[in-house]
Every structure is written in structure tokens, then in C-alpha cells.
Amino acid sequence: MRIDLALLIMVPVMIASGQFLFKMASKSLTGQIGRDLFSLAFNPYFIGAIALYGLASFLWVIAVSKTDISRAYPFMASGFVIVPIIGYFLLNETLNPTFFLGTALIVGGILVISLS
């Protein structure tokens, strides 16, 4: 597999995983801004999410250095598919038929752009 394609797949997966960690971190929030900001600063889920986002950003720079941004950026849309699937399997969130229609359109769009 080409390195640029591998990175274009890995980065959205890392961002989606970071979103899951942000959701897990949010479970400790109390609604008191000052206390919540302090609490998040030491929350392992939050720290993990920030680390994933940071690493993903570095990998994204490498990915776009190897391909046109107009071809690379649509891969980021795969996060709109990955995040709800993570929510379904790990957080027992529901997915409706509209999600599946939207997912088909997103995946189709990514395929069309990547093959152009």
C-alpha cells in the first residue's frame, strides 16, 4: 500500500478515535466551567485525545506533502462514518436508516474522488 493512501486512511481513524476519547472525557464534566477545565487537564481520556489529534496532525502534513490536498481532504469525510459506528459499538448509540444512506453517499463520494 502506498504511504500516502495509508496515511489518508489512518488520520481519519485517529481523529475518530480521538472523538471517542473526548466523549469519554466528557462523562466527568459537572457543568462548572472552572472545575471542568481543571479536571479535563488531568483526565487520561482527554490527554489521550489531544495526543491522538497531535499525532494525526503531523501525519496529515506528511500525507498532504505526498498528494494533492483536493484529493486528500475528502478522506477526512470518512470520520463522519467512523465516529457514529464507534458510538454504536462502544457507546450503545443508535443508527437509523438515514445514517446508512448518508454513509453510502459519503463512501461513494470518497471513491469517486480517489479514483479520479
mmCIF file of N, CA and C in Angstrom:
data_model
loop_
_atom_site.group_PDB
_atom_site.id
_atom_site.type_symbol
_atom_site.label_atom_id
_atom_site.label_comp_id
_atom_site.label_asym_id
_atom_site.label_seq_id
_atom_site.Cartn_x
_atom_site.Cartn_y
_atom_site.Cartn_z
ATOM 1 N N MET A 1 0.857 -1.178 0.000
ATOM 2 C CA MET A 1 0.000 0.000 0.000
ATOM 3 C C MET A 1 0.898 1.236 0.000
ATOM 4 N N ARG A 2 0.519 2.206 -0.786
ATOM 5 C CA ARG A 2 1.267 3.459 -0.833
ATOM 6 C C ARG A 2 1.160 4.179 0.504
ATOM 7 N N ILE A 3 2.237 4.854 0.884
ATOM 8 C CA ILE A 3 2.276 5.537 2.181
ATOM 9 C C ILE A 3 1.240 6.650 2.256
ATOM 10 N N ASP A 4 1.031 7.378 1.145
ATOM 11 C CA ASP A 4 0.050 8.462 1.193
ATOM 12 C C ASP A 4 -1.353 7.910 1.405
ATOM 13 N N LEU A 5 -1.685 6.809 0.758
ATOM 14 C CA LEU A 5 -3.006 6.214 0.937
ATOM 15 C C LEU A 5 -3.167 5.666 2.355
ATOM 16 N N ALA A 6 -2.121 5.036 2.869
ATOM 17 C CA ALA A 6 -2.177 4.527 4.245
ATOM 18 C C ALA A 6 -2.413 5.672 5.228
ATOM 19 N N LEU A 7 -1.737 6.785 5.034
ATOM 20 C CA LEU A 7 -1.921 7.934 5.918
ATOM 21 C C LEU A 7 -3.308 8.543 5.761
ATOM 22 N N LEU A 8 -3.818 8.584 4.538
ATOM 23 C CA LEU A 8 -5.148 9.144 4.291
ATOM 24 C C LEU A 8 -6.236 8.303 4.947
ATOM 25 N N ILE A 9 -5.951 7.055 5.200
ATOM 26 C CA ILE A 9 -6.890 6.181 5.912
ATOM 27 C C ILE A 9 -6.664 6.280 7.419
ATOM 28 N N MET A 10 -5.394 6.298 7.829
ATOM 29 C CA MET A 10 -5.071 6.314 9.260
ATOM 30 C C MET A 10 -5.501 7.596 9.968
ATOM 31 N N VAL A 11 -5.300 8.736 9.327
ATOM 32 C CA VAL A 11 -5.575 10.013 10.001
ATOM 33 C C VAL A 11 -7.046 10.142 10.402
ATOM 34 N N PRO A 12 -8.022 9.898 9.513
ATOM 35 C CA PRO A 12 -9.415 9.985 9.963
ATOM 36 C C PRO A 12 -9.767 8.969 11.052
ATOM 37 N N VAL A 13 -9.152 7.799 11.015
ATOM 38 C CA VAL A 13 -9.391 6.800 12.062
ATOM 39 C C VAL A 13 -8.857 7.321 13.393
ATOM 40 N N MET A 14 -7.703 7.956 13.374
ATOM 41 C CA MET A 14 -7.138 8.525 14.597
ATOM 42 C C MET A 14 -8.008 9.665 15.116
ATOM 43 N N ILE A 15 -8.476 10.527 14.216
ATOM 44 C CA ILE A 15 -9.345 11.642 14.614
ATOM 45 C C ILE A 15 -10.649 11.098 15.208
ATOM 46 N N ALA A 16 -11.215 10.074 14.580
ATOM 47 C CA ALA A 16 -12.455 9.474 15.097
ATOM 48 C C ALA A 16 -12.220 8.847 16.471
ATOM 49 N N SER A 17 -11.085 8.207 16.648
ATOM 50 C CA SER A 17 -10.756 7.629 17.955
ATOM 51 C C SER A 17 -10.604 8.729 18.997
ATOM 52 N N GLY A 18 -10.023 9.845 18.582
ATOM 53 C CA GLY A 18 -9.923 10.991 19.481
ATOM 54 C C GLY A 18 -11.295 11.505 19.882
ATOM 55 N N GLN A 19 -12.233 11.510 18.948
ATOM 56 C CA GLN A 19 -13.602 11.932 19.265
ATOM 57 C C GLN A 19 -14.225 11.021 20.320
ATOM 58 N N PHE A 20 -13.977 9.725 20.204
ATOM 59 C CA PHE A 20 -14.469 8.784 21.209
ATOM 60 C C PHE A 20 -13.865 9.101 22.578
ATOM 61 N N LEU A 21 -12.560 9.373 22.602
ATOM 62 C CA LEU A 21 -11.911 9.706 23.869
ATOM 63 C C LEU A 21 -12.445 11.013 24.441
ATOM 64 N N PHE A 22 -12.739 11.997 23.582
ATOM 65 C CA PHE A 22 -13.354 13.241 24.066
ATOM 66 C C PHE A 22 -14.712 12.946 24.705
ATOM 67 N N LYS A 23 -15.478 12.069 24.081
ATOM 68 C CA LYS A 23 -16.784 11.700 24.630
ATOM 69 C C LYS A 23 -16.612 11.048 26.007
ATOM 70 N N MET A 24 -15.626 10.171 26.123
ATOM 71 C CA MET A 24 -15.379 9.517 27.410
ATOM 72 C C MET A 24 -14.947 10.552 28.454
ATOM 73 N N ALA A 25 -14.132 11.498 28.062
ATOM 74 C CA ALA A 25 -13.690 12.557 28.980
ATOM 75 C C ALA A 25 -14.870 13.413 29.426
ATOM 76 N N SER A 26 -15.833 13.601 28.541
ATOM 77 C CA SER A 26 -16.964 14.473 28.858
ATOM 78 C C SER A 26 -17.851 13.902 29.958
ATOM 79 N N LYS A 27 -17.746 12.618 30.210
ATOM 80 C CA LYS A 27 -18.591 11.997 31.234
ATOM 81 C C LYS A 27 -18.245 12.477 32.643
ATOM 82 N N SER A 28 -17.071 13.061 32.810
ATOM 83 C CA SER A 28 -16.679 13.546 34.134
ATOM 84 C C SER A 28 -17.043 15.014 34.352
ATOM 85 N N LEU A 29 -17.638 15.665 33.351
ATOM 86 C CA LEU A 29 -17.950 17.090 33.478
ATOM 87 C C LEU A 29 -19.132 17.318 34.410
ATOM 88 N N THR A 30 -19.060 18.423 35.136
ATOM 89 C CA THR A 30 -20.084 18.742 36.128
ATOM 90 C C THR A 30 -20.941 19.934 35.731
ATOM 91 N N GLY A 31 -20.506 20.698 34.742
ATOM 92 C CA GLY A 31 -21.224 21.909 34.368
ATOM 93 C C GLY A 31 -20.643 23.152 35.003
ATOM 94 N N GLN A 32 -19.642 22.987 35.830
ATOM 95 C CA GLN A 32 -18.945 24.116 36.439
ATOM 96 C C GLN A 32 -17.648 24.331 35.660
ATOM 97 N N ILE A 33 -17.638 25.385 34.854
ATOM 98 C CA ILE A 33 -16.571 25.599 33.878
ATOM 99 C C ILE A 33 -15.174 25.527 34.498
ATOM 100 N N GLY A 34 -14.927 26.270 35.540
ATOM 101 C CA GLY A 34 -13.599 26.282 36.154
ATOM 102 C C GLY A 34 -13.159 24.913 36.618
ATOM 103 N N ARG A 35 -14.049 24.231 37.309
ATOM 104 C CA ARG A 35 -13.737 22.892 37.812
ATOM 105 C C ARG A 35 -13.550 21.915 36.647
ATOM 106 N N ASP A 36 -14.400 22.035 35.628
ATOM 107 C CA ASP A 36 -14.308 21.130 34.478
ATOM 108 C C ASP A 36 -13.005 21.320 33.705
ATOM 109 N N LEU A 37 -12.584 22.561 33.501
ATOM 110 C CA LEU A 37 -11.332 22.813 32.780
ATOM 111 C C LEU A 37 -10.151 22.222 33.529
ATOM 112 N N PHE A 38 -10.132 22.394 34.839
ATOM 113 C CA PHE A 38 -9.063 21.825 35.649
ATOM 114 C C PHE A 38 -9.105 20.297 35.600
ATOM 115 N N SER A 39 -10.298 19.746 35.715
ATOM 116 C CA SER A 39 -10.470 18.297 35.689
ATOM 117 C C SER A 39 -10.020 17.706 34.350
ATOM 118 N N LEU A 40 -10.393 18.369 33.250
ATOM 119 C CA LEU A 40 -10.005 17.872 31.925
ATOM 120 C C LEU A 40 -8.495 17.867 31.735
ATOM 121 N N ALA A 41 -7.829 18.835 32.308
ATOM 122 C CA ALA A 41 -6.380 18.933 32.148
ATOM 123 C C ALA A 41 -5.665 17.683 32.646
ATOM 124 N N PHE A 42 -6.291 16.950 33.560
ATOM 125 C CA PHE A 42 -5.677 15.750 34.127
ATOM 126 C C PHE A 42 -6.441 14.472 33.779
ATOM 127 N N ASN A 43 -7.432 14.592 32.916
ATOM 128 C CA ASN A 43 -8.247 13.444 32.537
ATOM 129 C C ASN A 43 -7.499 12.605 31.494
ATOM 130 N N PRO A 44 -7.251 11.316 31.770
ATOM 131 C CA PRO A 44 -6.486 10.496 30.825
ATOM 132 C C PRO A 44 -7.151 10.366 29.450
ATOM 133 N N TYR A 45 -8.478 10.348 29.399
ATOM 134 C CA TYR A 45 -9.157 10.282 28.108
ATOM 135 C C TYR A 45 -8.894 11.555 27.302
ATOM 136 N N PHE A 46 -8.976 12.697 27.968
ATOM 137 C CA PHE A 46 -8.747 13.976 27.303
ATOM 138 C C PHE A 46 -7.294 14.075 26.827
ATOM 139 N N ILE A 47 -6.379 13.695 27.676
ATOM 140 C CA ILE A 47 -4.960 13.741 27.314
ATOM 141 C C ILE A 47 -4.689 12.810 26.132
ATOM 142 N N GLY A 48 -5.295 11.627 26.154
ATOM 143 C CA GLY A 48 -5.140 10.693 25.031
ATOM 144 C C GLY A 48 -5.703 11.248 23.738
ATOM 145 N N ALA A 49 -6.856 11.912 23.828
ATOM 146 C CA ALA A 49 -7.469 12.501 22.637
ATOM 147 C C ALA A 49 -6.579 13.593 22.056
ATOM 148 N N ILE A 50 -6.047 14.446 22.914
ATOM 149 C CA ILE A 50 -5.158 15.516 22.457
ATOM 150 C C ILE A 50 -3.904 14.925 21.808
ATOM 151 N N ALA A 51 -3.357 13.880 22.412
ATOM 152 C CA ALA A 51 -2.171 13.227 21.850
ATOM 153 C C ALA A 51 -2.477 12.636 20.471
ATOM 154 N N LEU A 52 -3.642 11.978 20.350
ATOM 155 C CA LEU A 52 -4.028 11.417 19.050
ATOM 156 C C LEU A 52 -4.196 12.503 18.004
ATOM 157 N N TYR A 53 -4.853 13.592 18.376
ATOM 158 C CA TYR A 53 -5.042 14.707 17.448
ATOM 159 C C TYR A 53 -3.695 15.297 17.026
ATOM 160 N N GLY A 54 -2.774 15.417 17.977
ATOM 161 C CA GLY A 54 -1.457 15.952 17.653
ATOM 162 C C GLY A 54 -0.715 15.060 16.676
ATOM 163 N N LEU A 55 -0.685 13.762 16.957
ATOM 164 C CA LEU A 55 -0.009 12.816 16.070
ATOM 165 C C LEU A 55 -0.682 12.791 14.700
ATOM 166 N N ALA A 56 -2.005 12.799 14.694
ATOM 167 C CA ALA A 56 -2.743 12.798 13.429
ATOM 168 C C ALA A 56 -2.409 14.044 12.605
ATOM 169 N N SER A 57 -2.222 15.161 13.280
ATOM 170 C CA SER A 57 -1.877 16.397 12.559
ATOM 171 C C SER A 57 -0.520 16.273 11.876
ATOM 172 N N PHE A 58 0.455 15.708 12.570
ATOM 173 C CA PHE A 58 1.761 15.505 11.953
ATOM 174 C C PHE A 58 1.672 14.554 10.760
ATOM 175 N N LEU A 59 0.926 13.470 10.921
ATOM 176 C CA LEU A 59 0.769 12.509 9.824
ATOM 177 C C LEU A 59 0.009 13.122 8.649
ATOM 178 N N TRP A 60 -0.941 14.013 8.947
ATOM 179 C CA TRP A 60 -1.694 14.687 7.892
ATOM 180 C C TRP A 60 -0.766 15.551 7.048
ATOM 181 N N VAL A 61 0.149 16.245 7.695
ATOM 182 C CA VAL A 61 1.110 17.084 6.965
ATOM 183 C C VAL A 61 1.935 16.215 6.025
ATOM 184 N N ILE A 62 2.356 15.051 6.490
ATOM 185 C CA ILE A 62 3.108 14.137 5.626
ATOM 186 C C ILE A 62 2.230 13.673 4.470
ATOM 187 N N ALA A 63 0.982 13.336 4.761
ATOM 188 C CA ALA A 63 0.070 12.852 3.719
ATOM 189 C C ALA A 63 -0.140 13.898 2.631
ATOM 190 N N VAL A 64 -0.397 15.146 3.028
ATOM 191 C CA VAL A 64 -0.664 16.171 2.004
ATOM 192 C C VAL A 64 0.603 16.610 1.290
ATOM 193 N N SER A 65 1.764 16.276 1.850
ATOM 194 C CA SER A 65 3.003 16.573 1.129
ATOM 195 C C SER A 65 3.202 15.594 -0.028
ATOM 196 N N LYS A 66 2.486 14.475 0.029
ATOM 197 C CA LYS A 66 2.654 13.426 -0.978
ATOM 198 C C LYS A 66 1.505 13.343 -1.979
ATOM 199 N N THR A 67 0.477 14.141 -1.784
ATOM 200 C CA THR A 67 -0.667 14.109 -2.693
ATOM 201 C C THR A 67 -1.344 15.478 -2.709
ATOM 202 N N ASP A 68 -2.160 15.706 -3.705
ATOM 203 C CA ASP A 68 -2.892 16.969 -3.792
ATOM 204 C C ASP A 68 -3.909 17.048 -2.660
ATOM 205 N N ILE A 69 -4.024 18.227 -2.078
ATOM 206 C CA ILE A 69 -4.982 18.408 -0.981
ATOM 207 C C ILE A 69 -6.413 18.183 -1.469
ATOM 208 N N SER A 70 -6.670 18.502 -2.725
ATOM 209 C CA SER A 70 -8.011 18.311 -3.273
ATOM 210 C C SER A 70 -8.382 16.835 -3.356
ATOM 211 N N ARG A 71 -7.395 15.970 -3.439
ATOM 212 C CA ARG A 71 -7.649 14.533 -3.436
ATOM 213 C C ARG A 71 -7.586 13.954 -2.025
ATOM 214 N N ALA A 72 -6.811 14.584 -1.162
ATOM 215 C CA ALA A 72 -6.627 14.063 0.192
ATOM 216 C C ALA A 72 -7.788 14.418 1.115
ATOM 217 N N TYR A 73 -8.255 15.650 1.032
ATOM 218 C CA TYR A 73 -9.214 16.135 2.024
ATOM 219 C C TYR A 73 -10.526 15.348 2.073
ATOM 220 N N PRO A 74 -11.058 14.880 0.955
ATOM 221 C CA PRO A 74 -12.294 14.089 1.054
ATOM 222 C C PRO A 74 -12.181 12.866 1.964
ATOM 223 N N PHE A 75 -10.976 12.351 2.163
ATOM 224 C CA PHE A 75 -10.814 11.218 3.070
ATOM 225 C C PHE A 75 -11.191 11.589 4.497
ATOM 226 N N MET A 76 -11.069 12.867 4.834
ATOM 227 C CA MET A 76 -11.446 13.309 6.178
ATOM 228 C C MET A 76 -12.940 13.102 6.413
ATOM 229 N N ALA A 77 -13.725 13.083 5.348
ATOM 230 C CA ALA A 77 -15.167 12.857 5.475
ATOM 231 C C ALA A 77 -15.476 11.462 6.013
ATOM 232 N N SER A 78 -14.521 10.556 5.911
ATOM 233 C CA SER A 78 -14.764 9.218 6.443
ATOM 234 C C SER A 78 -14.968 9.251 7.959
ATOM 235 N N GLY A 79 -14.515 10.315 8.607
ATOM 236 C CA GLY A 79 -14.775 10.473 10.037
ATOM 237 C C GLY A 79 -16.251 10.544 10.341
ATOM 238 N N PHE A 80 -17.049 11.092 9.395
ATOM 239 C CA PHE A 80 -18.497 11.167 9.579
ATOM 240 C C PHE A 80 -19.135 9.779 9.556
ATOM 241 N N VAL A 81 -18.407 8.807 9.058
ATOM 242 C CA VAL A 81 -18.866 7.423 9.047
ATOM 243 C C VAL A 81 -18.320 6.681 10.266
ATOM 244 N N ILE A 82 -17.044 6.893 10.544
ATOM 245 C CA ILE A 82 -16.365 6.146 11.605
ATOM 246 C C ILE A 82 -16.896 6.502 12.990
ATOM 247 N N VAL A 83 -17.067 7.799 13.254
ATOM 248 C CA VAL A 83 -17.485 8.228 14.603
ATOM 249 C C VAL A 83 -18.834 7.620 15.006
ATOM 250 N N PRO A 84 -19.871 7.685 14.170
ATOM 251 C CA PRO A 84 -21.135 7.046 14.586
ATOM 252 C C PRO A 84 -21.032 5.533 14.767
ATOM 253 N N ILE A 85 -20.180 4.896 13.977
ATOM 254 C CA ILE A 85 -20.009 3.449 14.133
ATOM 255 C C ILE A 85 -19.345 3.144 15.478
ATOM 256 N N ILE A 86 -18.348 3.937 15.858
ATOM 257 C CA ILE A 86 -17.743 3.793 17.180
ATOM 258 C C ILE A 86 -18.804 4.017 18.257
ATOM 259 N N GLY A 87 -19.635 5.052 18.067
ATOM 260 C CA GLY A 87 -20.706 5.326 19.020
ATOM 261 C C GLY A 87 -21.666 4.163 19.151
ATOM 262 N N TYR A 88 -21.963 3.522 18.052
ATOM 263 C CA TYR A 88 -22.882 2.381 18.055
ATOM 264 C C TYR A 88 -22.291 1.204 18.838
ATOM 265 N N PHE A 89 -21.049 0.844 18.518
ATOM 266 C CA PHE A 89 -20.455 -0.344 19.124
ATOM 267 C C PHE A 89 -19.943 -0.121 20.546
ATOM 268 N N LEU A 90 -19.431 1.048 20.835
ATOM 269 C CA LEU A 90 -18.807 1.258 22.144
ATOM 270 C C LEU A 90 -19.667 2.051 23.124
ATOM 271 N N LEU A 91 -20.650 2.796 22.615
ATOM 272 C CA LEU A 91 -21.470 3.628 23.498
ATOM 273 C C LEU A 91 -22.963 3.292 23.425
ATOM 274 N N ASN A 92 -23.293 2.236 22.678
ATOM 275 C CA ASN A 92 -24.684 1.799 22.520
ATOM 276 C C ASN A 92 -25.595 2.886 21.954
ATOM 277 N N GLU A 93 -25.050 3.737 21.092
ATOM 278 C CA GLU A 93 -25.871 4.749 20.427
ATOM 279 C C GLU A 93 -26.601 4.102 19.254
ATOM 280 N N THR A 94 -27.684 4.705 18.831
ATOM 281 C CA THR A 94 -28.478 4.113 17.749
ATOM 282 C C THR A 94 -28.107 4.730 16.403
ATOM 283 N N LEU A 95 -28.260 3.923 15.375
ATOM 284 C CA LEU A 95 -28.070 4.371 13.997
ATOM 285 C C LEU A 95 -29.386 4.144 13.266
ATOM 286 N N ASN A 96 -29.800 5.122 12.473
ATOM 287 C CA ASN A 96 -31.069 4.994 11.757
ATOM 288 C C ASN A 96 -30.819 4.847 10.253
ATOM 289 N N PRO A 97 -31.851 4.554 9.483
ATOM 290 C CA PRO A 97 -31.675 4.364 8.039
ATOM 291 C C PRO A 97 -31.057 5.580 7.334
ATOM 292 N N THR A 98 -31.340 6.761 7.827
ATOM 293 C CA THR A 98 -30.754 7.962 7.220
ATOM 294 C C THR A 98 -29.236 7.941 7.345
ATOM 295 N N PHE A 99 -28.733 7.440 8.466
ATOM 296 C CA PHE A 99 -27.284 7.312 8.638
ATOM 297 C C PHE A 99 -26.692 6.442 7.531
ATOM 298 N N PHE A 100 -27.346 5.313 7.249
ATOM 299 C CA PHE A 100 -26.814 4.395 6.243
ATOM 300 C C PHE A 100 -26.865 5.004 4.838
ATOM 301 N N LEU A 101 -27.902 5.762 4.555
ATOM 302 C CA LEU A 101 -27.969 6.461 3.268
ATOM 303 C C LEU A 101 -26.844 7.485 3.171
ATOM 304 N N GLY A 102 -26.668 8.276 4.209
ATOM 305 C CA GLY A 102 -25.596 9.265 4.227
ATOM 306 C C GLY A 102 -24.224 8.627 4.116
ATOM 307 N N THR A 103 -24.055 7.505 4.800
ATOM 308 C CA THR A 103 -22.784 6.785 4.742
ATOM 309 C C THR A 103 -22.490 6.315 3.326
ATOM 310 N N ALA A 104 -23.498 5.782 2.655
ATOM 311 C CA ALA A 104 -23.311 5.324 1.275
ATOM 312 C C ALA A 104 -22.904 6.489 0.374
ATOM 313 N N LEU A 105 -23.523 7.643 0.575
ATOM 314 C CA LEU A 105 -23.176 8.815 -0.232
ATOM 315 C C LEU A 105 -21.750 9.283 0.046
ATOM 316 N N ILE A 106 -21.359 9.303 1.319
ATOM 317 C CA ILE A 106 -20.001 9.729 1.675
ATOM 318 C C ILE A 106 -18.969 8.772 1.092
ATOM 319 N N VAL A 107 -19.176 7.473 1.297
ATOM 320 C CA VAL A 107 -18.230 6.483 0.786
ATOM 321 C C VAL A 107 -18.172 6.552 -0.740
ATOM 322 N N GLY A 108 -19.321 6.692 -1.370
ATOM 323 C CA GLY A 108 -19.340 6.832 -2.829
ATOM 324 C C GLY A 108 -18.563 8.052 -3.282
ATOM 325 N N GLY A 109 -18.735 9.158 -2.599
ATOM 326 C CA GLY A 109 -18.007 10.380 -2.951
ATOM 327 C C GLY A 109 -16.508 10.221 -2.777
ATOM 328 N N ILE A 110 -16.114 9.586 -1.695
ATOM 329 C CA ILE A 110 -14.676 9.349 -1.475
ATOM 330 C C ILE A 110 -14.113 8.472 -2.584
ATOM 331 N N LEU A 111 -14.839 7.426 -2.962
ATOM 332 C CA LEU A 111 -14.377 6.546 -4.036
ATOM 333 C C LEU A 111 -14.271 7.277 -5.366
ATOM 334 N N VAL A 112 -15.277 8.071 -5.681
ATOM 335 C CA VAL A 112 -15.257 8.815 -6.951
ATOM 336 C C VAL A 112 -14.047 9.753 -7.002
ATOM 337 N N ILE A 113 -13.812 10.473 -5.917
ATOM 338 C CA ILE A 113 -12.698 11.420 -5.893
ATOM 339 C C ILE A 113 -11.356 10.694 -5.908
ATOM 340 N N SER A 114 -11.250 9.609 -5.161
ATOM 341 C CA SER A 114 -9.970 8.906 -5.103
ATOM 342 C C SER A 114 -9.631 8.213 -6.417
ATOM 343 N N LEU A 115 -10.629 7.896 -7.202
ATOM 344 C CA LEU A 115 -10.379 7.235 -8.487
ATOM 345 C C LEU A 115 -10.226 8.223 -9.636
ATOM 346 N N SER A 116 -10.450 9.509 -9.368
ATOM 347 C CA SER A 116 -10.369 10.496 -10.451
ATOM 348 C C SER A 116 -8.939 10.866 -10.767
#
